[in-house]
Tab-separated table of N, CA and C in Angstrom:
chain	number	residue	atom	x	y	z
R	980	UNK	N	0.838	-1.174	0.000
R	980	UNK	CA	0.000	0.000	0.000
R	980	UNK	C	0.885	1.240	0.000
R	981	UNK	N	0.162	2.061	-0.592
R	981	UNK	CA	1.529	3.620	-0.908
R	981	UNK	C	1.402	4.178	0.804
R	982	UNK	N	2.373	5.117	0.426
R	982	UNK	CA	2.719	5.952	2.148
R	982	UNK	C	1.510	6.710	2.158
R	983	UNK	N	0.907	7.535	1.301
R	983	UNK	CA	-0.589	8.478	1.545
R	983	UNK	C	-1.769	7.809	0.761
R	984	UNK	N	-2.573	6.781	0.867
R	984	UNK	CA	-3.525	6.152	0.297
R	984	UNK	C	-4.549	6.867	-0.020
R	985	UNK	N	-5.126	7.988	0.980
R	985	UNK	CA	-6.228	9.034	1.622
R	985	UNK	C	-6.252	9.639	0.298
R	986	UNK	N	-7.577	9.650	-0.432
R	986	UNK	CA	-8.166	10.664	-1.563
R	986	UNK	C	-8.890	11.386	-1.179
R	987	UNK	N	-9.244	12.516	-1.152
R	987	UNK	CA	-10.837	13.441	-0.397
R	987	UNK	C	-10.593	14.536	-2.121
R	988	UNK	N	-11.817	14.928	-1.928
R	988	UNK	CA	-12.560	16.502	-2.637
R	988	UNK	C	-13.141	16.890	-1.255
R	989	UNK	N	-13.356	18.202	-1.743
R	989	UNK	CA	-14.426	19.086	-1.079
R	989	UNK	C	-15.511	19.591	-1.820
R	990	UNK	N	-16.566	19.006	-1.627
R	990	UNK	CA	-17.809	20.022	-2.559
R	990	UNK	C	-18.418	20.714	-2.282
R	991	UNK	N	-18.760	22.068	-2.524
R	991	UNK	CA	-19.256	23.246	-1.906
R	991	UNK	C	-20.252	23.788	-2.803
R	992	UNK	N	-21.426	23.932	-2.141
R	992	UNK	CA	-22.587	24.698	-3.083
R	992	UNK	C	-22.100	25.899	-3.494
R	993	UNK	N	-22.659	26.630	-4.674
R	993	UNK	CA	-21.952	28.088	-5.598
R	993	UNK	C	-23.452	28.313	-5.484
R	994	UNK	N	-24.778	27.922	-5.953
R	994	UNK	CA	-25.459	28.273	-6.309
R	994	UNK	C	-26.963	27.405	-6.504
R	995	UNK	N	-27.608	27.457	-6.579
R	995	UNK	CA	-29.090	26.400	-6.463
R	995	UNK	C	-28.834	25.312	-7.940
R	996	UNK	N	-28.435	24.126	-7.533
R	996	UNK	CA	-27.929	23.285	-8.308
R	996	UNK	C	-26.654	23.473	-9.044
R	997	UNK	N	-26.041	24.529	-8.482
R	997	UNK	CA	-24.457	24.476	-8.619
R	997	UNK	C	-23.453	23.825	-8.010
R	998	UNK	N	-22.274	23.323	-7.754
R	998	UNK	CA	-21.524	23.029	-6.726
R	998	UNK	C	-20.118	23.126	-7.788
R	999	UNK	N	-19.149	23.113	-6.915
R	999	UNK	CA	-17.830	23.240	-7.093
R	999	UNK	C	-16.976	22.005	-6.187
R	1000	UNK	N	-16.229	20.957	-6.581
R	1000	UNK	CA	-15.717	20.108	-5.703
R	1000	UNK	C	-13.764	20.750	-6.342
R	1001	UNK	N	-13.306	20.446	-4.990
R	1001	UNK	CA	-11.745	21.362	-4.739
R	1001	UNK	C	-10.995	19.841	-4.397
R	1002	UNK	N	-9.633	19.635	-5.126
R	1002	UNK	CA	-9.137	18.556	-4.325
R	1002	UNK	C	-8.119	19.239	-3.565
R	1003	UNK	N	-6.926	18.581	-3.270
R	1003	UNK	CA	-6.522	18.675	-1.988
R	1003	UNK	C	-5.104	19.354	-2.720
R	1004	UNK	N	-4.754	19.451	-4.214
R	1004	UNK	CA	-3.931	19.981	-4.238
R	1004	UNK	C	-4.503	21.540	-4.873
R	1005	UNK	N	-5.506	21.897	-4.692
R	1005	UNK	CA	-6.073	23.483	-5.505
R	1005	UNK	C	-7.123	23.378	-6.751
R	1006	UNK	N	-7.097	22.042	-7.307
R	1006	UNK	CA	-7.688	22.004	-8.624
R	1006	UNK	C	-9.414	22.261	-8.484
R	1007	UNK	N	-9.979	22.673	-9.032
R	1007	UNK	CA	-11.705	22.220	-9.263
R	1007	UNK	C	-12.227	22.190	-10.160
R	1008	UNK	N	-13.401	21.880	-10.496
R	1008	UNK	CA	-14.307	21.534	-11.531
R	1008	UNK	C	-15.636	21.906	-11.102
R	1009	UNK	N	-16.234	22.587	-11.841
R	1009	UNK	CA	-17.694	22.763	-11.560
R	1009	UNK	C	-18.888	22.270	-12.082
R	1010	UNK	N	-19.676	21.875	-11.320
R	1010	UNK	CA	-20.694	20.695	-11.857
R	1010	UNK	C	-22.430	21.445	-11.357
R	1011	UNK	N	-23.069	20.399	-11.181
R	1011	UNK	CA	-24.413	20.517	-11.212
R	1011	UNK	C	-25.546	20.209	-11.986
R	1012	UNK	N	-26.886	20.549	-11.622
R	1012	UNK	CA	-27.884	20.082	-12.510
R	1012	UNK	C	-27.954	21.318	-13.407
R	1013	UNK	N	-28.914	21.222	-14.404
R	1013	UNK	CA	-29.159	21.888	-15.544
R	1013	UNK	C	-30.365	22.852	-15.094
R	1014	UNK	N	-30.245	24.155	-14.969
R	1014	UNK	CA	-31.317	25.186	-14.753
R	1014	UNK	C	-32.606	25.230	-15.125
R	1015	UNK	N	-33.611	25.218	-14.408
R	1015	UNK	CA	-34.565	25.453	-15.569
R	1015	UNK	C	-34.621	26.787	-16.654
R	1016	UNK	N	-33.949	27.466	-16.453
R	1016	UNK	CA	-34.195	28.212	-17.407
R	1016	UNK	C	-33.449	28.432	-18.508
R	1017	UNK	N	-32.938	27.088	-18.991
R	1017	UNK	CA	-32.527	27.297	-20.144
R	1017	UNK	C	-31.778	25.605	-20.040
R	1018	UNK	N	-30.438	25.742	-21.324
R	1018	UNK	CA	-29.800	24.438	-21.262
R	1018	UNK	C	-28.235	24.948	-20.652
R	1019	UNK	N	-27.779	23.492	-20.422
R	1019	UNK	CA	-26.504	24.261	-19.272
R	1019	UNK	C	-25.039	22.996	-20.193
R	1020	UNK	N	-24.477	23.715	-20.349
R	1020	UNK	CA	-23.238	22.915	-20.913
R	1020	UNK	C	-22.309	22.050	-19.945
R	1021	UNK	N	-22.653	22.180	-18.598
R	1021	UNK	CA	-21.710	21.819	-17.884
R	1021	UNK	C	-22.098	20.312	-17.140
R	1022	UNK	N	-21.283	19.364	-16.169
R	1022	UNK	CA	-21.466	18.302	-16.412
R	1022	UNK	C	-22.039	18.134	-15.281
R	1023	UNK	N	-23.048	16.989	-15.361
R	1023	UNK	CA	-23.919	16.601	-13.862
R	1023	UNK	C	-22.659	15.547	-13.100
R	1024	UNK	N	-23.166	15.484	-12.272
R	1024	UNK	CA	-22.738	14.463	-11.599
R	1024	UNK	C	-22.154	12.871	-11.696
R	1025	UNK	N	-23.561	12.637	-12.295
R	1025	UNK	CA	-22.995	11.325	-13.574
R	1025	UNK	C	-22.244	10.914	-14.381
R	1026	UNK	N	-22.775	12.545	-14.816
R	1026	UNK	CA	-21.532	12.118	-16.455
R	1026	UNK	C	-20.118	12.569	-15.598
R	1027	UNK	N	-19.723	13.319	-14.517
R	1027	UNK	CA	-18.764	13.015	-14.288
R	1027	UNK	C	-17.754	11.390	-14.104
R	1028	UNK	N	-19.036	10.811	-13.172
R	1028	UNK	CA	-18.826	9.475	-13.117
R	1028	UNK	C	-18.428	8.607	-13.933
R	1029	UNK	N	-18.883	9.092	-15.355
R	1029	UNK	CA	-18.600	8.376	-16.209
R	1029	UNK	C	-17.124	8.856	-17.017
R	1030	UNK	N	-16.681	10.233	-16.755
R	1030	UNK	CA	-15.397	10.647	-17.641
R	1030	UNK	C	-14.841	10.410	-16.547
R	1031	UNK	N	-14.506	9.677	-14.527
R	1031	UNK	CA	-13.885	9.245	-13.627
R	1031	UNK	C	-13.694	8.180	-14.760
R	1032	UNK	N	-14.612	7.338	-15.373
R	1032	UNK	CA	-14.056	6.085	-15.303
R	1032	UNK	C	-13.883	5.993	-16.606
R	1033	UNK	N	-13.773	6.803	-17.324
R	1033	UNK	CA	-12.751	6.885	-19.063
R	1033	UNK	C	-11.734	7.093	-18.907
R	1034	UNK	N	-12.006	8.352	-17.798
R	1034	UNK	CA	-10.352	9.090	-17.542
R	1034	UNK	C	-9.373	8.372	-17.172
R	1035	UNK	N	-9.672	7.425	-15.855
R	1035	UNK	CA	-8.725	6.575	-15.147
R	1035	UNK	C	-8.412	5.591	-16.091
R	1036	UNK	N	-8.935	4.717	-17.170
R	1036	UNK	CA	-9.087	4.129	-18.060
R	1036	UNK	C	-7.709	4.612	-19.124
R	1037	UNK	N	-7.760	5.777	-19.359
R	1037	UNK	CA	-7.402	6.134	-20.496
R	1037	UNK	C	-5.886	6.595	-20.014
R	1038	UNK	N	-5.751	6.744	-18.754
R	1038	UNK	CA	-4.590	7.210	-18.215
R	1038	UNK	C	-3.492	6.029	-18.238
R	1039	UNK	N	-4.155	4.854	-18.063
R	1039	UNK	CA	-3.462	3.640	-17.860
R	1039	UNK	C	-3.187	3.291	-19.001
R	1040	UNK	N	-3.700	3.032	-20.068
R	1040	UNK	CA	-4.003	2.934	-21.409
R	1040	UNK	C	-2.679	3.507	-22.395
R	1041	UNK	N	-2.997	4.888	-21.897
R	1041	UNK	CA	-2.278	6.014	-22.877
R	1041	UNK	C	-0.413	5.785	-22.036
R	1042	UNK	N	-0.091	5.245	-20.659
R	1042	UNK	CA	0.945	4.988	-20.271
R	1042	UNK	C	1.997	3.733	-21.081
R	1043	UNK	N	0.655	2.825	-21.313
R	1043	UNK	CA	1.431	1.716	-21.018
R	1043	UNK	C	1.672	1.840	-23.196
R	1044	UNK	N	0.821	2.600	-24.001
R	1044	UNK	CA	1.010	2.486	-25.411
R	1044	UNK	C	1.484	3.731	-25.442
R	1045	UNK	N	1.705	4.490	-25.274
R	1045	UNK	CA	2.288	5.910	-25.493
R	1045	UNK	C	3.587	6.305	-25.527
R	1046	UNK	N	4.351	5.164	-24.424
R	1046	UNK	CA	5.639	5.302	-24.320
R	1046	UNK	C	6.617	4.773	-26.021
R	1047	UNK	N	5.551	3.455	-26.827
R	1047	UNK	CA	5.715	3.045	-28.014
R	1047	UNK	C	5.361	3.779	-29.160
R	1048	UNK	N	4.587	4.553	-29.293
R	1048	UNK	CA	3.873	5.604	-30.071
R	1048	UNK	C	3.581	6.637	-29.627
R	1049	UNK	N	3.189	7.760	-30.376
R	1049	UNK	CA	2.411	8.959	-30.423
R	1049	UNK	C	0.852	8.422	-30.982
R	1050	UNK	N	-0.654	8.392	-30.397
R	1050	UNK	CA	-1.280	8.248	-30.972
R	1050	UNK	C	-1.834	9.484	-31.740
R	1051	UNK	N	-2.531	9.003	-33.378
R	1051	UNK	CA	-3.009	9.864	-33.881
R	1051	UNK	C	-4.500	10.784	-33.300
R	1052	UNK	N	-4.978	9.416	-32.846
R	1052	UNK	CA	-6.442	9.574	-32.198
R	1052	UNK	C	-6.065	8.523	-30.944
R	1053	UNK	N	-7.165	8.940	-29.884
R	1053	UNK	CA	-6.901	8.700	-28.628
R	1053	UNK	C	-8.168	8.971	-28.178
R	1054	UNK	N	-9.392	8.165	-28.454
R	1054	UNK	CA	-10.919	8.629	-27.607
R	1054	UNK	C	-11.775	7.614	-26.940
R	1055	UNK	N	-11.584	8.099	-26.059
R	1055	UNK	CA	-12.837	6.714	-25.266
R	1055	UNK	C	-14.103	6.975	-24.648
R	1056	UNK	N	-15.189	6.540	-25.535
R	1056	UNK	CA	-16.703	7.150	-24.390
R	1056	UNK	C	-17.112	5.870	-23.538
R	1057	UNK	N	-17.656	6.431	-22.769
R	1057	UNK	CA	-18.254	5.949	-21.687
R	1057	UNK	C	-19.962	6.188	-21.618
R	1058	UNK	N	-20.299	5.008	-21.823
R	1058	UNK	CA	-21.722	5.311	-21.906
R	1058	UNK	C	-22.335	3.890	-20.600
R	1059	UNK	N	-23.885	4.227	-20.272
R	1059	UNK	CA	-24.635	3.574	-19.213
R	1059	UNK	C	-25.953	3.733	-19.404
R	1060	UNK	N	-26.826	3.389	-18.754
R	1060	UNK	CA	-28.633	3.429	-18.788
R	1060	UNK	C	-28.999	3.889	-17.395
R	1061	UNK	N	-29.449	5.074	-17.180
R	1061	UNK	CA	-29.366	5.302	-15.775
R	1061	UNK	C	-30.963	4.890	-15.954
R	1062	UNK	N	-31.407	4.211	-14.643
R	1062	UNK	CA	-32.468	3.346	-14.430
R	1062	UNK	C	-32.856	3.804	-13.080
R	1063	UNK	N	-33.609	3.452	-12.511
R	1063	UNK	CA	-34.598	3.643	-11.138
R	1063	UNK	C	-35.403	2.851	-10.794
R	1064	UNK	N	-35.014	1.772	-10.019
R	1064	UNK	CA	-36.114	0.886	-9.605
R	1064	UNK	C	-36.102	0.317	-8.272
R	1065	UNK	N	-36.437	-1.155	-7.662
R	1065	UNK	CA	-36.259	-1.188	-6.183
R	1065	UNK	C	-34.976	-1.127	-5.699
R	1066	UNK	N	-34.017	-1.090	-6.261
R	1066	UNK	CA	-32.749	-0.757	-5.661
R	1066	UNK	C	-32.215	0.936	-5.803
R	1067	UNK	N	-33.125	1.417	-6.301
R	1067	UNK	CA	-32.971	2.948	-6.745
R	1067	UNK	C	-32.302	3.322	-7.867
R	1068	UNK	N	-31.894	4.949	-7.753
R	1068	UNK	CA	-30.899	5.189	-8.751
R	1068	UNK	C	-29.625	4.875	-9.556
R	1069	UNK	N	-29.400	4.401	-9.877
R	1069	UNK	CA	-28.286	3.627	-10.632
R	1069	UNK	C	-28.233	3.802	-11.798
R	1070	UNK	N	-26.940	3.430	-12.494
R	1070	UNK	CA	-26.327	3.164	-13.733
R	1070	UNK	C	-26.266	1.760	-13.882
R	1071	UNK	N	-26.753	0.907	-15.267
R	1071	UNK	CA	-26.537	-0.084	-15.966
R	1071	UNK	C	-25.937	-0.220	-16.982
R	1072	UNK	N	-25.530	-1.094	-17.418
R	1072	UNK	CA	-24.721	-1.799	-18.966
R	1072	UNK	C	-23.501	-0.465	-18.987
R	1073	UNK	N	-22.949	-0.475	-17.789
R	1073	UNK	CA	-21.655	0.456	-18.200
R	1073	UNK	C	-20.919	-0.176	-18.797
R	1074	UNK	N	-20.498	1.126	-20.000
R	1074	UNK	CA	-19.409	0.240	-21.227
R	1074	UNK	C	-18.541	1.416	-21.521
R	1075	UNK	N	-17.179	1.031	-21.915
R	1075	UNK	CA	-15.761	1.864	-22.088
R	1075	UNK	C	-15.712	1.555	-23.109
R	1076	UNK	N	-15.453	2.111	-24.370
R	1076	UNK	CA	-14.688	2.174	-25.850
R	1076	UNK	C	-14.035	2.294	-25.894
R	1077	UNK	N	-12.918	1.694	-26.553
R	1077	UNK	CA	-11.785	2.950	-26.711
R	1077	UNK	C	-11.209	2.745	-28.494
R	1078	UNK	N	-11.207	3.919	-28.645
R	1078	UNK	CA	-10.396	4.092	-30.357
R	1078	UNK	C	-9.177	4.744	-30.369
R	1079	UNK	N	-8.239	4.094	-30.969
R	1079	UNK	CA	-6.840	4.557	-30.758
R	1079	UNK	C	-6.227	4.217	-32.119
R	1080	UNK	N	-5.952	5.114	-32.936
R	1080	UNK	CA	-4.983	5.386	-33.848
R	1080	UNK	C	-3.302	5.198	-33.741
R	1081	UNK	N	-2.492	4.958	-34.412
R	1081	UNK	CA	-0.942	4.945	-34.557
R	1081	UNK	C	-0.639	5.119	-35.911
R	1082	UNK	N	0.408	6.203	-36.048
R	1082	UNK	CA	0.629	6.251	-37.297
R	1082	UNK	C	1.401	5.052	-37.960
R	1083	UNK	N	1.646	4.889	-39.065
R	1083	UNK	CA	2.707	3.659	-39.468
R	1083	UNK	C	4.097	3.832	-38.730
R	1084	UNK	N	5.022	2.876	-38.287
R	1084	UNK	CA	6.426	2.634	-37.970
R	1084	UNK	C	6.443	1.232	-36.466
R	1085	UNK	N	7.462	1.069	-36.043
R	1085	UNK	CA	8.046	-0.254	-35.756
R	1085	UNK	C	7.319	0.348	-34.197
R	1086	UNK	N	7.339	1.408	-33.911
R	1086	UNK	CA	6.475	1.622	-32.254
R	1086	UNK	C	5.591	1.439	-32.098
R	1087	UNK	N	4.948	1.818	-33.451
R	1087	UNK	CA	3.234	2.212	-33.359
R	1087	UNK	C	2.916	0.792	-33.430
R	1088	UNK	N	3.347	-0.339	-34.245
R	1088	UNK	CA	2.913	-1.588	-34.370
R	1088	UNK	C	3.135	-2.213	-32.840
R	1089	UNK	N	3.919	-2.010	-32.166
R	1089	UNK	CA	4.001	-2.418	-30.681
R	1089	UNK	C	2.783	-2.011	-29.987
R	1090	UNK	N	2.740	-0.475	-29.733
R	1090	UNK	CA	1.767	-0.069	-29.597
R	1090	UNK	C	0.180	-0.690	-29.845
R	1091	UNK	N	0.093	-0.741	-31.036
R	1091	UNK	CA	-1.266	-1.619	-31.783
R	1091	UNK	C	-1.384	-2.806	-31.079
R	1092	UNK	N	-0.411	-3.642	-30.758
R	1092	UNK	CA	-0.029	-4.961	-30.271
R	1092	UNK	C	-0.520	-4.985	-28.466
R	1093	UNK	N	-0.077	-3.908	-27.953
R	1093	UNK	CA	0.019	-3.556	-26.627
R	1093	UNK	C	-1.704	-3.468	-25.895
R	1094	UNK	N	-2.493	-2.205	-26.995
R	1094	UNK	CA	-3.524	-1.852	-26.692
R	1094	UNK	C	-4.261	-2.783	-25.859
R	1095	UNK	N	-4.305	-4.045	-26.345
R	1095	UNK	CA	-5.729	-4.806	-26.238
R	1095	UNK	C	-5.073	-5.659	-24.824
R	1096	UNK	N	-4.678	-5.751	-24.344
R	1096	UNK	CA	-3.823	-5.750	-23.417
R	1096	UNK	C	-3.746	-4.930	-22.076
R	1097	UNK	N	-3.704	-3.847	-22.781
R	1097	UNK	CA	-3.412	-2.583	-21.640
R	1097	UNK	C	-4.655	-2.323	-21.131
R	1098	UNK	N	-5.889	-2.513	-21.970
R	1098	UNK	CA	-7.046	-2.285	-21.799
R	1098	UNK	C	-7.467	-2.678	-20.966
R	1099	UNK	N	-7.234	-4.489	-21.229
R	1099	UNK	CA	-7.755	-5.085	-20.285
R	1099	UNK	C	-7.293	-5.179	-18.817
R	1100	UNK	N	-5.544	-4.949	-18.639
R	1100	UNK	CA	-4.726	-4.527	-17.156
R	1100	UNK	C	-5.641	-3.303	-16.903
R	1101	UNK	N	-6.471	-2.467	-17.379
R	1101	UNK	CA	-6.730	-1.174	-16.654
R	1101	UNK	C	-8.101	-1.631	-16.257
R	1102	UNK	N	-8.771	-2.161	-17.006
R	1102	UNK	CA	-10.246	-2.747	-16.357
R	1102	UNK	C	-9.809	-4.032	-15.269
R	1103	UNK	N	-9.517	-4.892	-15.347
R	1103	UNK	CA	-8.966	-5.982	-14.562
R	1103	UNK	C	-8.276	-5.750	-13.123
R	1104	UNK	N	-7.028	-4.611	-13.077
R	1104	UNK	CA	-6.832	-4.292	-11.743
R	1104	UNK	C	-6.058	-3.091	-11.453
R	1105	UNK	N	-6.170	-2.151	-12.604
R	1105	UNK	CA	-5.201	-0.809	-13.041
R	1105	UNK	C	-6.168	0.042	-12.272
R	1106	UNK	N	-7.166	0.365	-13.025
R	1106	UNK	CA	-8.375	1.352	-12.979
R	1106	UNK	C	-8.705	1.286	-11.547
R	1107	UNK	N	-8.288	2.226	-10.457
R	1107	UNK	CA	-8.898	2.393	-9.081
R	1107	UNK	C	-10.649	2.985	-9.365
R	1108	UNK	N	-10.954	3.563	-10.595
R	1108	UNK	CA	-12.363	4.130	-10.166
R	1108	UNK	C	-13.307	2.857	-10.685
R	1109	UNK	N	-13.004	2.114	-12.168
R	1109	UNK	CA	-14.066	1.171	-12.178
R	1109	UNK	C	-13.482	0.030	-11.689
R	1110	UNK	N	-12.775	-0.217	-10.672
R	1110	UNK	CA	-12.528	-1.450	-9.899
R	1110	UNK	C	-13.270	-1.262	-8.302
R	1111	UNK	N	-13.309	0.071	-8.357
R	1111	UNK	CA	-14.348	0.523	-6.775
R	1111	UNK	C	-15.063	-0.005	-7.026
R	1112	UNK	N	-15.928	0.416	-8.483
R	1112	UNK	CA	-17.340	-0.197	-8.991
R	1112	UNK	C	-17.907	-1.609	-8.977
R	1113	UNK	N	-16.546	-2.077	-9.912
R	1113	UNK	CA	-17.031	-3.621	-9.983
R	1113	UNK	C	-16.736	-4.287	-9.219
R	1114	UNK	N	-15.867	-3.676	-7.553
R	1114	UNK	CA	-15.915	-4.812	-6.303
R	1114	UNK	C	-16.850	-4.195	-5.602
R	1115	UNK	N	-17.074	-3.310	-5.427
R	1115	UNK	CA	-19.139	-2.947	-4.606
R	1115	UNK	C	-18.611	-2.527	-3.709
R	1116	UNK	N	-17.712	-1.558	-3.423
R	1116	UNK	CA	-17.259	-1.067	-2.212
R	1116	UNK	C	-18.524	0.400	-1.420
R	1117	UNK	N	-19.147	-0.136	0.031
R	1117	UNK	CA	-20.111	0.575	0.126
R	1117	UNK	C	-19.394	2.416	0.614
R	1118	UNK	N	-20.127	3.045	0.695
R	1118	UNK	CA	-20.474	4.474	0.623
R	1118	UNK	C	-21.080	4.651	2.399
R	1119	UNK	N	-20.213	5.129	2.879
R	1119	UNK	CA	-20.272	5.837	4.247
R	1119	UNK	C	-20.908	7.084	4.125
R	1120	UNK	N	-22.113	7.914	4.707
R	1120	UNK	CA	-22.535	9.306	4.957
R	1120	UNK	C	-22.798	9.716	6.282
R	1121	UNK	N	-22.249	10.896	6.476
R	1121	UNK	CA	-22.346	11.098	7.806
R	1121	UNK	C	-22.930	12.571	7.659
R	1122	UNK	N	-23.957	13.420	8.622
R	1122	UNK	CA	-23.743	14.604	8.444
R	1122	UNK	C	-23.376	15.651	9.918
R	1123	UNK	N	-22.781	16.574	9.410
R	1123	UNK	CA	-21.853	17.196	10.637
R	1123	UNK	C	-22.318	18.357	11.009
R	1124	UNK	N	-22.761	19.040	11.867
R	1124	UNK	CA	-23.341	20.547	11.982
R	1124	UNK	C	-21.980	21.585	11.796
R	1125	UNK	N	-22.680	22.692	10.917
R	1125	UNK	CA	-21.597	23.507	10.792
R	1125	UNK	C	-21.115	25.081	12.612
């Protein structure tokens, strides 16, 4: 196990279905639901969930073929069925793509070789966000008076 294991954000309301989550070294991202009064470009909650688990995906991915190539293209969606029923809100049939280009030469064919491979080390036991997922690790809530 590494010397600092401990991950946290902080998420802080901005605004009525706004929030802002801060990690621990300065970075943030701003999220939320979509206004009613109009359409909102920015990402819910979910779909974060879902570019957590492209991103982590693609990080492992792009390490282990990248060092052999430059890819030309490099895209992976992440798609699911968000559903609601006696177990509640949830995501189903989560699925990762990934399309990856190499130009011609003796790396890129390594590379090509590597992919299908790397893919599977990042789903299998690389990927810390969809390995949370697919071992069912439960969700602690506590609430604290300010």
């Amino acid at each position: 196990m590494s010397e600092h294991s401990e991950r946290s954000v902080v998420v802080e309301r901005t605004s009525s279905g706004r929030f802002v989550a801060t990690n621990t070294r300065g970075g943030s991202i701003e999220f939320g639901t979509s206004p009613d009064s109009g359409p909102d470009t920015g990402f819910t909650p979910v779909e974060l969930f879902l570019a957590a688990i492209g991103g982590c995906s693609a990080v492992d991915v792009d390490a282990a073929t990248g060092r052999h190539a430059e890819p030309t293209r490099f895209s992976v969606t992440v798609r699911g069925d968000k559903v609601s029923d006696d177990l509640g809100n949830r995501l189903t049939n989560l699925e990762v793509a990934f399309t990856v280009t190499f130009p011609d030469g003796e790396g890129a064919e390594r590379a090509r070789s590597i992919l299908p491979r790397a893919v599977r080390a990042s789903h299998d036991r690389l990927c810390t966000v969809s390995r949370t997922v697919e071992v069912g690790t439960p969700v602690t809530t506590t609430v604290t008076e300010a």
